[in-house]
Coordinates of C-alpha atoms and ligand atoms in Angstrom, one line a residue:
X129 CA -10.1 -14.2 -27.5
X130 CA -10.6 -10.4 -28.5
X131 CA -11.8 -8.2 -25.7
X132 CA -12.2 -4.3 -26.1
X133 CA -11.4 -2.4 -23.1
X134 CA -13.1 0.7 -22.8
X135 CA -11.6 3.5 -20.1
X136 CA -10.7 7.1 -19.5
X137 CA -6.7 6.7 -18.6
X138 CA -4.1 4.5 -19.2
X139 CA -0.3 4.3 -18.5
X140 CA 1.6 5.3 -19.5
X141 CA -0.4 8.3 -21.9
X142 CA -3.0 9.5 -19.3
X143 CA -2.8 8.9 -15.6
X144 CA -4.9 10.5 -12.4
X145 CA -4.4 7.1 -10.4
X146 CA -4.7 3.6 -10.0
X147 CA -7.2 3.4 -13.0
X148 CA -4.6 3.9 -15.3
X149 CA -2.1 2.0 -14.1
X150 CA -4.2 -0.8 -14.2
X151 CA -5.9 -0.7 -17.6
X152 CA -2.2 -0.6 -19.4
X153 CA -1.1 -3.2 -17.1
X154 CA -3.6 -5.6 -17.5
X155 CA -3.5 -6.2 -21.3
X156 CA 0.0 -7.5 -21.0
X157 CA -1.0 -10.0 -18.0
X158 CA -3.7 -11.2 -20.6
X159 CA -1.8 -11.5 -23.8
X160 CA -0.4 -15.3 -21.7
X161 CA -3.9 -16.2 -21.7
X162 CA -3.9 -15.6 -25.3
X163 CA -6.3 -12.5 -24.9
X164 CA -6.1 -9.7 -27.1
X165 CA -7.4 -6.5 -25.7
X166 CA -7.6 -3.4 -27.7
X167 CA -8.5 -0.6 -25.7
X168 CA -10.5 2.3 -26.2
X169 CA -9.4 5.9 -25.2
X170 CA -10.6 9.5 -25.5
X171 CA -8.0 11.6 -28.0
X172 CA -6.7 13.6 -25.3
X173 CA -4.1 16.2 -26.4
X174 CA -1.2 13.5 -25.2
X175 CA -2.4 10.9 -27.4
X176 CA -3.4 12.2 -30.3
X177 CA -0.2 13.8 -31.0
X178 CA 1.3 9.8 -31.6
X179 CA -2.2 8.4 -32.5
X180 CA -2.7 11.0 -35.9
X181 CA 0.6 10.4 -37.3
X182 CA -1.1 6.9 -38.1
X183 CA -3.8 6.7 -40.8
X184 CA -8.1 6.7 -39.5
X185 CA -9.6 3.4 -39.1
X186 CA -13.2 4.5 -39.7
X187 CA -15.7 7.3 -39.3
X188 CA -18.3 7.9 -37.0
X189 CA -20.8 10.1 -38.5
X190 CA -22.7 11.6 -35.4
X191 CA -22.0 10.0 -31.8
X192 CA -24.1 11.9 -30.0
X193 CA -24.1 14.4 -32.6
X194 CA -20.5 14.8 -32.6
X195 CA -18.0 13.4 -35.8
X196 CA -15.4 11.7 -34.7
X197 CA -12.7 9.7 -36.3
X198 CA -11.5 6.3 -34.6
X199 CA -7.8 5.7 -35.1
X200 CA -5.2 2.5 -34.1
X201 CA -2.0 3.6 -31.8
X202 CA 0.2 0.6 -30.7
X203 CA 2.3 1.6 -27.9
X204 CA 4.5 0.0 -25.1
X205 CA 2.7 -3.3 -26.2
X206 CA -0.4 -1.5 -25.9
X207 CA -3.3 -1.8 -28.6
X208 CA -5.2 1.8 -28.4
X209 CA -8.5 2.4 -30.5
X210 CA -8.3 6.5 -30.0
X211 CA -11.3 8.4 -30.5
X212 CA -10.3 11.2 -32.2
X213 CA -13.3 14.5 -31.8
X214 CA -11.5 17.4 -31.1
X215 CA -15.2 18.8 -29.5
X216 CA -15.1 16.9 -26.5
X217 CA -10.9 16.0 -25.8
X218 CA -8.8 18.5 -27.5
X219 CA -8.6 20.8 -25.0
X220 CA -6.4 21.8 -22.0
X221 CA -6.3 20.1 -18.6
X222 CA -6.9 16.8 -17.2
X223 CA -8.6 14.4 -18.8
X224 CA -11.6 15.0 -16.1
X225 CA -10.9 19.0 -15.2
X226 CA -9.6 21.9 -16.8
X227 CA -6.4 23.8 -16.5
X228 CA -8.3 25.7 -13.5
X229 CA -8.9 22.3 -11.6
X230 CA -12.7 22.5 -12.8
X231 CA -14.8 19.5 -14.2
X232 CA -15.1 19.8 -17.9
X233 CA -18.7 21.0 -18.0
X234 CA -19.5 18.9 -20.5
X235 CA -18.3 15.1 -19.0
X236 CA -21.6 13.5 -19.2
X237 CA -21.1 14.1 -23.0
X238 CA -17.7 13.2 -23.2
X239 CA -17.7 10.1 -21.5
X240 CA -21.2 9.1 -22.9
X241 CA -20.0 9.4 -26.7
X242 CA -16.9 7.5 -25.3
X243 CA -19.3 4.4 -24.2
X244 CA -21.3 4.9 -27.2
X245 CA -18.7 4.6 -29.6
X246 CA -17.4 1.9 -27.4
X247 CA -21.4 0.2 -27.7
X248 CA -20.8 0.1 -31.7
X249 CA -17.6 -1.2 -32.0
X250 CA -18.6 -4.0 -29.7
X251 CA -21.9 -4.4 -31.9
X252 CA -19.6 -5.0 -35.5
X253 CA -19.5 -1.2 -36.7
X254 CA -15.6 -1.9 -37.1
X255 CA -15.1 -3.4 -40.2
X256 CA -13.2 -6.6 -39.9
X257 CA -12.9 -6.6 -35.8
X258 CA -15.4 -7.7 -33.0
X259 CA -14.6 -8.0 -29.6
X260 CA -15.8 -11.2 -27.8
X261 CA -16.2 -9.5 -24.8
X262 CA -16.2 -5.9 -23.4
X263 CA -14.9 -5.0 -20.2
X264 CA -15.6 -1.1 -18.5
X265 CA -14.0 0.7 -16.1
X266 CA -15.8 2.8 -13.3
X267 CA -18.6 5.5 -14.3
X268 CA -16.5 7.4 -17.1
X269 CA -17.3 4.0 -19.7
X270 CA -20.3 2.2 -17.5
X271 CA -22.8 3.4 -20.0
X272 CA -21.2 1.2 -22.7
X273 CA -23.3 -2.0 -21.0
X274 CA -26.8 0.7 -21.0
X275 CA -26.3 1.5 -25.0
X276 CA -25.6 -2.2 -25.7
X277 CA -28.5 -3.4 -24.0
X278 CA -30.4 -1.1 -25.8
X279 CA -28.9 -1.9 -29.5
X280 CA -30.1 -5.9 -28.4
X281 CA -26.4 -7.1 -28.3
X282 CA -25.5 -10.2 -26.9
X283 CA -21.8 -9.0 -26.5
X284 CA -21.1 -10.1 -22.6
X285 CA -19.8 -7.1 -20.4
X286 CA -17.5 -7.3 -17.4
X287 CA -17.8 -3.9 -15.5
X288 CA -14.8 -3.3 -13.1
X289 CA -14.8 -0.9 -10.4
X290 CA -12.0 0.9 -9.1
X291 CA -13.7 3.5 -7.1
X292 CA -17.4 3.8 -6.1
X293 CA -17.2 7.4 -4.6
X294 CA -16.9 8.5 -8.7
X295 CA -20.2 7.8 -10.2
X296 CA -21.1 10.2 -12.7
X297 CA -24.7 11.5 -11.5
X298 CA -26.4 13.8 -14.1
X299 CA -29.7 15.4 -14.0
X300 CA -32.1 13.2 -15.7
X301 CA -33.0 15.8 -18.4
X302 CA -29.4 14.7 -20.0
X303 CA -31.5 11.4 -20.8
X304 CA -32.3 11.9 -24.0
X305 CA -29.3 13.7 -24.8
X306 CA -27.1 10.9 -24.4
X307 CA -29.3 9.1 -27.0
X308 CA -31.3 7.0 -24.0
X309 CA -35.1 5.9 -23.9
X310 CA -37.1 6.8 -21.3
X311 CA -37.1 3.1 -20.6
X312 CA -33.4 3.8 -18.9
X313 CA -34.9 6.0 -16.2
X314 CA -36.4 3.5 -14.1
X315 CA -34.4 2.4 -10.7
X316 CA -33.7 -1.4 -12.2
X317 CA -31.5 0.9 -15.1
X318 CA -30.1 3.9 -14.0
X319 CA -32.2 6.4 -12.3
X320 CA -30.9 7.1 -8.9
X321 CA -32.8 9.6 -6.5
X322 CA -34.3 11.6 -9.0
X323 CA -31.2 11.9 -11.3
X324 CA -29.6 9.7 -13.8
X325 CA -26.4 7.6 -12.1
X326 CA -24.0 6.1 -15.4
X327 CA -22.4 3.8 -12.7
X328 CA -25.8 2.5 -11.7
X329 CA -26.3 2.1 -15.1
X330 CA -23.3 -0.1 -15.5
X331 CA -23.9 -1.8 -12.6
X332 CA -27.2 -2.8 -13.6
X333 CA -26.8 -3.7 -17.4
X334 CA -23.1 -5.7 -17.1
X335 CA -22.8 -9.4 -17.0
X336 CA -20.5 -8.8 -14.2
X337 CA -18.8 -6.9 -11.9
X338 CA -15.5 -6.9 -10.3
X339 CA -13.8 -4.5 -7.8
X340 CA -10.4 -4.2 -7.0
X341 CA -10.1 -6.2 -3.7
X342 CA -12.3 -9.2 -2.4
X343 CA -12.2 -7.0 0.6
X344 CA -13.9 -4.1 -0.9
X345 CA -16.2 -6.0 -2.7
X346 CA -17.5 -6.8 0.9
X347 CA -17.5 -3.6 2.4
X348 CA -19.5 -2.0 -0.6
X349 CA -22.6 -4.2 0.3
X350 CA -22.9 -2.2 3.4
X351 CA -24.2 1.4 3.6
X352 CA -21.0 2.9 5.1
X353 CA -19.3 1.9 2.1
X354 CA -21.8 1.4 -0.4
X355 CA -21.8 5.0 -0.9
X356 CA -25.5 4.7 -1.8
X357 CA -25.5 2.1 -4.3
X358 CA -25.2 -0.8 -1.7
X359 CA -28.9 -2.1 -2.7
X360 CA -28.3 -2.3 -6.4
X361 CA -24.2 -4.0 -5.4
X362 CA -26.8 -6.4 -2.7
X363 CA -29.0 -7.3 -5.7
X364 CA -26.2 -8.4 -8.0
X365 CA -24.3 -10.2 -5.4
X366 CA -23.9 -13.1 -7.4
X367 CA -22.3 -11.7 -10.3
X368 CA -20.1 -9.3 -8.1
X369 CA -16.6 -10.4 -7.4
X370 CA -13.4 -8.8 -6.1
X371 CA -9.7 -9.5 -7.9
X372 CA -6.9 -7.9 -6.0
X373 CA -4.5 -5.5 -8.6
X374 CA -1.3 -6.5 -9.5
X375 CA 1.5 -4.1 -10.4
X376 CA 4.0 -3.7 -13.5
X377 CA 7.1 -5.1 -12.1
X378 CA 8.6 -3.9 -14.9
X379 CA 7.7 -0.4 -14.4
X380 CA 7.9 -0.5 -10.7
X381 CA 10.9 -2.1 -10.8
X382 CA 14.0 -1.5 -8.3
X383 CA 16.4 -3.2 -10.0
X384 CA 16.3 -1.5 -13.5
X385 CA 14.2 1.8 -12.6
X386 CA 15.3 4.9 -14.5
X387 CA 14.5 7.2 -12.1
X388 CA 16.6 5.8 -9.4
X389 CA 20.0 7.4 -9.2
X390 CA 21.0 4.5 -7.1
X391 CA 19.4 0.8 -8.1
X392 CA 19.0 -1.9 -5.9
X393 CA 17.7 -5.7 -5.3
X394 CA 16.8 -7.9 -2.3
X395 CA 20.8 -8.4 -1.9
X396 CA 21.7 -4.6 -2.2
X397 CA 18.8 -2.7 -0.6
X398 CA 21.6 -0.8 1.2
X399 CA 22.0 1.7 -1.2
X400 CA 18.2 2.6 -0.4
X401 CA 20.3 4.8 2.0
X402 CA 22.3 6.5 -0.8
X403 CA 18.3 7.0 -2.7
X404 CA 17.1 8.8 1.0
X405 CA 20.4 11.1 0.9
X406 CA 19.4 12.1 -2.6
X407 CA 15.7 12.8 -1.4
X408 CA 16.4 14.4 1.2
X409 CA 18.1 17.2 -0.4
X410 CA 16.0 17.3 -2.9
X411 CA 13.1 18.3 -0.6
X412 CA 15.2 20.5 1.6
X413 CA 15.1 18.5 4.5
X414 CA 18.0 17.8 6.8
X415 CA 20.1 14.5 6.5
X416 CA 20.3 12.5 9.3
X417 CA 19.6 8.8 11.0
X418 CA 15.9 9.0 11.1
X419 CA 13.5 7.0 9.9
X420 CA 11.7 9.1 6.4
X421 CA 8.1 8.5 6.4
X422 CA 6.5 9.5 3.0
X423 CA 3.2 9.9 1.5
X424 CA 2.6 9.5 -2.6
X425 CA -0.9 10.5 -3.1
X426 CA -4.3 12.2 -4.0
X427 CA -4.4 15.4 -0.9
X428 CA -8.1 14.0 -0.1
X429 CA -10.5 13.0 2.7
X430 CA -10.7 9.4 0.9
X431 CA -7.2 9.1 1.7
X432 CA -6.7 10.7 5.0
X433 CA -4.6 13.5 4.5
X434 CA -5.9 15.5 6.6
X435 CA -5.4 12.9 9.5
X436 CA -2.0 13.1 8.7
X437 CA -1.5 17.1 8.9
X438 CA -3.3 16.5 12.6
X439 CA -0.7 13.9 13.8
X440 CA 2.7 14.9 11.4
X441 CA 4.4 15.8 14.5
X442 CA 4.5 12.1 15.6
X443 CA 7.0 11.6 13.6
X444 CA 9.4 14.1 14.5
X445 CA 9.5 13.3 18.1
X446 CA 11.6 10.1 17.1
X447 CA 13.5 12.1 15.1
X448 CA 11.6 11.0 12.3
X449 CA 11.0 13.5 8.5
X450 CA 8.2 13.7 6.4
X451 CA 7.6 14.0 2.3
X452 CA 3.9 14.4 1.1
X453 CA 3.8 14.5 -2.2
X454 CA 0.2 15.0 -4.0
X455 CA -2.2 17.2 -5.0
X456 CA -6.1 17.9 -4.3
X457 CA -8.0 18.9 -1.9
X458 CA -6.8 23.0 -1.2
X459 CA -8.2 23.1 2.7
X460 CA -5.7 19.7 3.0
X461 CA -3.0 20.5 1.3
X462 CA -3.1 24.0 3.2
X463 CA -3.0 22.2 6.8
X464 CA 0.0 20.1 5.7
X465 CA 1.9 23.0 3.9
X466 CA 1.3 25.0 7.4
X467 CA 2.8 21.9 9.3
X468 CA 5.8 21.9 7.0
X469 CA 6.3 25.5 7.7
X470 CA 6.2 24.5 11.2
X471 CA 9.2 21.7 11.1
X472 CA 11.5 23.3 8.6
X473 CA 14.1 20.7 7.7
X474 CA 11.8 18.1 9.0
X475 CA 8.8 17.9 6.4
X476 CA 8.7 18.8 3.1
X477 CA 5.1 19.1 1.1
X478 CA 5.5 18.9 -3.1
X479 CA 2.0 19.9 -4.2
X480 CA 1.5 18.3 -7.8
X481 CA 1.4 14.7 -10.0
X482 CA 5.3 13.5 -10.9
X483 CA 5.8 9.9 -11.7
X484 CA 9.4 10.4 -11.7
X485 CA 9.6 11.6 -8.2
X486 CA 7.1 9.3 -6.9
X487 CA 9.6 6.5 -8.0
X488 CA 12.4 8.2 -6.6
X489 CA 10.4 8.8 -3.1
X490 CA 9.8 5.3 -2.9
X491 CA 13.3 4.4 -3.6
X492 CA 14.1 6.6 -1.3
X493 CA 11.7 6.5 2.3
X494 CA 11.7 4.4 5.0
X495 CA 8.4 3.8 5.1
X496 CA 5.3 5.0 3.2
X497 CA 2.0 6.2 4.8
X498 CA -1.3 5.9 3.6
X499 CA -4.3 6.4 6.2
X500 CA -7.0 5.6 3.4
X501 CA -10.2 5.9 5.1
X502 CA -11.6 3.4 2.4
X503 CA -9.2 2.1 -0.1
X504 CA -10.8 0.1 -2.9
X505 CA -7.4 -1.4 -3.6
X506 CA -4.7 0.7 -3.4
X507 CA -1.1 0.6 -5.5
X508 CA 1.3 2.8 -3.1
X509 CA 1.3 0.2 -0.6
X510 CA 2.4 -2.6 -3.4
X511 CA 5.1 -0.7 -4.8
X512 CA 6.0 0.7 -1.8
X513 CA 6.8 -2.9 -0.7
X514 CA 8.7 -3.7 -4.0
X515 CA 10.8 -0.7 -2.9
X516 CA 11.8 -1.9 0.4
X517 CA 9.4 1.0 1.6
X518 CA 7.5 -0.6 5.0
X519 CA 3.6 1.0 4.4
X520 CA 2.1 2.2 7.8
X521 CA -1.3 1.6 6.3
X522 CA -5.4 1.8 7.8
X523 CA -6.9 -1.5 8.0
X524 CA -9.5 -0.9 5.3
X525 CA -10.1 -2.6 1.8
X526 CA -7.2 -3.5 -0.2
X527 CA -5.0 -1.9 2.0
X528 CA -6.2 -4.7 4.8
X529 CA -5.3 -7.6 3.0
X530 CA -2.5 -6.6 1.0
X531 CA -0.5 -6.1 4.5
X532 CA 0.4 -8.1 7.1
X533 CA 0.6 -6.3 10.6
X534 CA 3.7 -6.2 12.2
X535 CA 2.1 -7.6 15.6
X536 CA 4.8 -10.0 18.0
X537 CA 3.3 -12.9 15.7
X538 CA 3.4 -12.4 12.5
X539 CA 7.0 -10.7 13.2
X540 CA 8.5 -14.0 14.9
X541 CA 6.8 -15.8 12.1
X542 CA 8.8 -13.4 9.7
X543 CA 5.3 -13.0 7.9
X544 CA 5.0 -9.4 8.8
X545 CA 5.1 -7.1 5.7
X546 CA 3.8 -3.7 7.3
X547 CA 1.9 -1.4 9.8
X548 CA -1.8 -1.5 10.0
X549 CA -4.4 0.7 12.4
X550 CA -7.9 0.3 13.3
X551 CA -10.4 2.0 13.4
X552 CA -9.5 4.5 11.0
X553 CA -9.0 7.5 13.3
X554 CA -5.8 9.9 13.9
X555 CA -5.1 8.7 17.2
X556 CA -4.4 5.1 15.6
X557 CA -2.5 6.9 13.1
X558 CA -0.1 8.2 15.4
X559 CA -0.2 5.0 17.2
X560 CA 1.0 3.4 14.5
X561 CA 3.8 5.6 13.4
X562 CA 4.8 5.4 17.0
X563 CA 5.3 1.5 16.4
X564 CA 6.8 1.8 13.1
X565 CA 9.4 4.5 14.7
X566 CA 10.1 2.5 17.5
X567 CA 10.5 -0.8 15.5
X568 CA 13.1 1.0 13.2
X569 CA 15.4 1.9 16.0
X570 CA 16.0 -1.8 16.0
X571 CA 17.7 -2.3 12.8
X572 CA 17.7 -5.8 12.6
X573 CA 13.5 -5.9 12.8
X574 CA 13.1 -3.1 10.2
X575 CA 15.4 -5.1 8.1
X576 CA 13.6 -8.4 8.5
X577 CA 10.4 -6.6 7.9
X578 CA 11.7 -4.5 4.7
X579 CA 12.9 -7.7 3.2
X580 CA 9.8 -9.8 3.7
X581 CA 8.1 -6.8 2.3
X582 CA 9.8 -6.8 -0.6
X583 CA 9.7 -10.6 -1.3
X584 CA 5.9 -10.2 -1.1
X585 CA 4.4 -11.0 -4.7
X586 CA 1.6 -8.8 -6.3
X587 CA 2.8 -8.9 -9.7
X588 CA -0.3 -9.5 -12.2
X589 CA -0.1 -13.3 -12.6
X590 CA -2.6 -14.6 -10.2
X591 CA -4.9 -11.3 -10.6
X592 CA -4.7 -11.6 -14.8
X593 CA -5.8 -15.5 -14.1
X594 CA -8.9 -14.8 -12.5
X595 CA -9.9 -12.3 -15.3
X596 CA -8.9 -15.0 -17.4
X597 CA -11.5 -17.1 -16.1
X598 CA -13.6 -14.6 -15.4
X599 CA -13.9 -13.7 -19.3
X600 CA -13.5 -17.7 -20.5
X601 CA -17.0 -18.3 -18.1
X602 CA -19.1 -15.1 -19.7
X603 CA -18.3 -15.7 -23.8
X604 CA -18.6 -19.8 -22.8
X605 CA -22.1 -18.6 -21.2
X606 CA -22.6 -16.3 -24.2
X607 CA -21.9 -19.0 -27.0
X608 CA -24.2 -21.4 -25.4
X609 CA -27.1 -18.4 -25.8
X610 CA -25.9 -18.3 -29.1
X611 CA -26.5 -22.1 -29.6
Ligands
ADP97 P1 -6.1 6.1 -6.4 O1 -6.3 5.5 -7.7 O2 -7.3 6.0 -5.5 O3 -5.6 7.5 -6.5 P2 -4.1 4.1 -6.0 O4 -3.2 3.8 -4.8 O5 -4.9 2.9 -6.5 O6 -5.0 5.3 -5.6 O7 -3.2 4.6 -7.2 C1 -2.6 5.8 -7.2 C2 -1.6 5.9 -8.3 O8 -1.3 7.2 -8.6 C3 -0.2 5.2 -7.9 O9 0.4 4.8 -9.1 C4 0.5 6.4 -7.3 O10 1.9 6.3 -7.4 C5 0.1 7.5 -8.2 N1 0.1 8.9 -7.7 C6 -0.8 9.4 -6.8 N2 -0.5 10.7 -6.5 C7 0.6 10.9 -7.2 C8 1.4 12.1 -7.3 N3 1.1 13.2 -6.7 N4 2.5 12.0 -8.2 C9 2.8 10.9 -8.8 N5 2.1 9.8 -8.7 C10 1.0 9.8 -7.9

């Protein structure tokens, strides 16, 4: 089966989160189904420097009045369409903001013309290539399923959402400029208060839709987490369905990871302690017996940073230290910078993205912390666990069912994989690290509960299986239309 992936980032070129990692993991899980999946990317600076040394594959005359040339990268067993128009991706910054930290002012376009061009591949304008099946990723490709309903394709389209706070709402005047009919601006397409929503549109106009946890896909049918769009999630119910992520266990990988100065395995997680020396003086902080609690993350209110800042101090009454390292939100990441200044030697704040250290941080702490006030998945927790890292975690989305809670129970039944609090407030945050803190002093326990962590299994196996099926069920359903 040939599917054509369509998404703004993907490890290991272009990477703000968990998007990424899971669009360049999940082609590889696929390939043992025998799916092929060539996926789609803007020409971002990064990737056009590998994908131009190769020769065009075709021409788009006008995509929204914008030339652009598609081109064919293969990389870390990756097949790349790149969509090379210097207008709308050659430029500085992220792929979403500009070297200021600003959103491009010009996104609707960009990621429009990226779902367009991803709507006429999928309809035959490759020569030679046609996907089976499409599958989208969150707002930034969601208007791929709008423009093929409006060409009249039967192509099926699997929508998956990996966030719903990001939904790419425009002012409805953009309508026609992003090639649309005036038929698209009704509420059963993708007008949404007044403006024009390209998730709705996606969520509307796609065979199906998955999100990244069965959990979340529950929560999002209520209005606390349906962030607005709970009636149009409610109304497509039954093709709505939530597949847990995996992770790249060879990327994420203890054993064999590059940027480990000391590797280990379930027999030598020992020298973990020679990783945490390493860290520690790295940061600045003192060495010492402690327990190090870290944090690897986007600074936001999504993620509970600012909880954190409030209740850092937790963790130094047990002797505890503290390494955030992430970037976002200024206000945030000024209250935990002012904490740090506060417990010299004790907490150390690294305000940017580094893979490398984020690998070394894991390889490195104790425990990781992540007070996600919703959490649509969440990866930090899964390689945390592969890293003999205990996550002290809110019980919310993902996070909830990827982690068992270290209660009397599920400890004696040596079941217990991490530290969960609920509901989602500081106080249970600091209750929490309390019990992690206290459990550590009794080195047996943490080591029972950092082993079964690391034993617990969320490579992509299971997760690429129900894709699998997912995709076998839509292009079976689409032949039979055919028929
Ligand atoms: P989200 O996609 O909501 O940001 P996830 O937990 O799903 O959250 O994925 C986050 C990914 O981004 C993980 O791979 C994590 O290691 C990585 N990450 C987040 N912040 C940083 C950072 N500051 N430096 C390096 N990697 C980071």
């Amino acid at each position: 089966m040939n599917v054509l992936a369509v998404t703004s980032e993907i490890f290991p070129l272009v990477k703000t989160g968990g998007l990424a990692d899971v669009t360049g993991a999940l082609p590889k899980a696929l390939a043992r189904f025998g799916i092929r999946t060539h996926t789609l990317v803007p020409g971002y600076p990064s990737i056009l420097a590998l994908a131009r040394l190769h020769p065009p594959l075709m021409e788009f005359d006008s995509l929204l009045g914008e030339r652009a040339t598609l081109r064919h990268l293969e990389i870390d067993g990756l097949s790349l369409f790149v969509l090379d128009a210097p207008s709308l991706y050659e430029r500085a910054g992220g792929p979403y903001v500009d070297e200021h930290g600003h959103d491009h002012p010009d996104n609707w376009k960009r990621f429009a013309v990226l779902s367009l061009a991803g709507a006429e591949i999928a309809a035959g304008a490759l020569p030679g290539w046609k996907p089976d099946l499409v599958h989208t990723h969150d707002w930034q490709s969601a208007l791929t399923s709008v423009y093929l309903e409006h060409m009249g394709s039967d192509v099926p389209v699997v929508l998956t959402i990996h966030n719903l706070a990001f939904q790419g709402q425009y002012s409805s005047s953009l309508l026609s400029q992003i090639g649309l009919p005036p038929e698209a601006f009704t509420t059963e397409c993708m007008e949404y208060y007044g403006d024009i929503s390209y998730l709705k549109g996606g969520l509307t106009t796609a065979e199906h839709i998955t999100v990244v946890s069965p959990t979340y896909a529950r929560e999002i049918l209520s209005s606390i987490f349906g962030m607005g769009l709970d009636g149009v999630l409610n109304a497509r119910m039954d093709r709505l369905q939530g597949i847990v992520n995996g992770i790249d266990t060879e990327i994420w990988n203890p054993a064999t990871d590059p940027y480990l100065p000391h590797r280990f395995d379930l027999k030598t997680v020992r020298n973990k302690r020679h990783n945490k020396a390493v860290l520690l003086e790295r940061f600045g902080l003192e060495p010492g017996e402690g327990p190090l609690f870290s944090a690897v993350t986007r600074v936001t209110w999504q993620k509970g940073m600012d909880m954190l800042a409030e209740v850092a101090d937790e963790i130094f009454h047990f002797g505890g230290k503290l390494i955030v390292l992430g970037q976002g939100d200024h206000d945030i990441q000024a209250a935990l910078q002012e904490t740090a200044r506060r417990f010299p030697g004790r907490m150390a704040v690294s305000v940017g993205y580094n893979e490398p250290t984020a690998h070394l941080i894991h390889g490195g702490s104790d425990a990781i912390i992540q007070p996600s006030r919703f959490e649509p998945c969440g990866l930090t927790q899964l390689y945390a666990m592969r890293y003999g890292c205990v996550p002290v975690v809110s019980r919310t989305g993902g996070l909830s069912e990827t982690i068992i809670d270290a209660n009397d129970a599920a400890l004696s039944a040596r079941a217990a994989t991490g530290f969960q609090f609920h509901p989602v407030r500081a106080e249970g945050l600091r209750q929490a690290l309390r019990r992690a803190a206290e459990t550590y002093r009794d080195k047996r326990k943490w080591a029972r509960l950092q082993m079964q962590a690391m034993r617990a299994d969320y490579s992509w196996d299971r997760s690429a299986e129900r894709y699998a099926e997912v995709y076998t069920r839509l292009t079976g359903e689409a032949a039979q239309r055919a028929s």
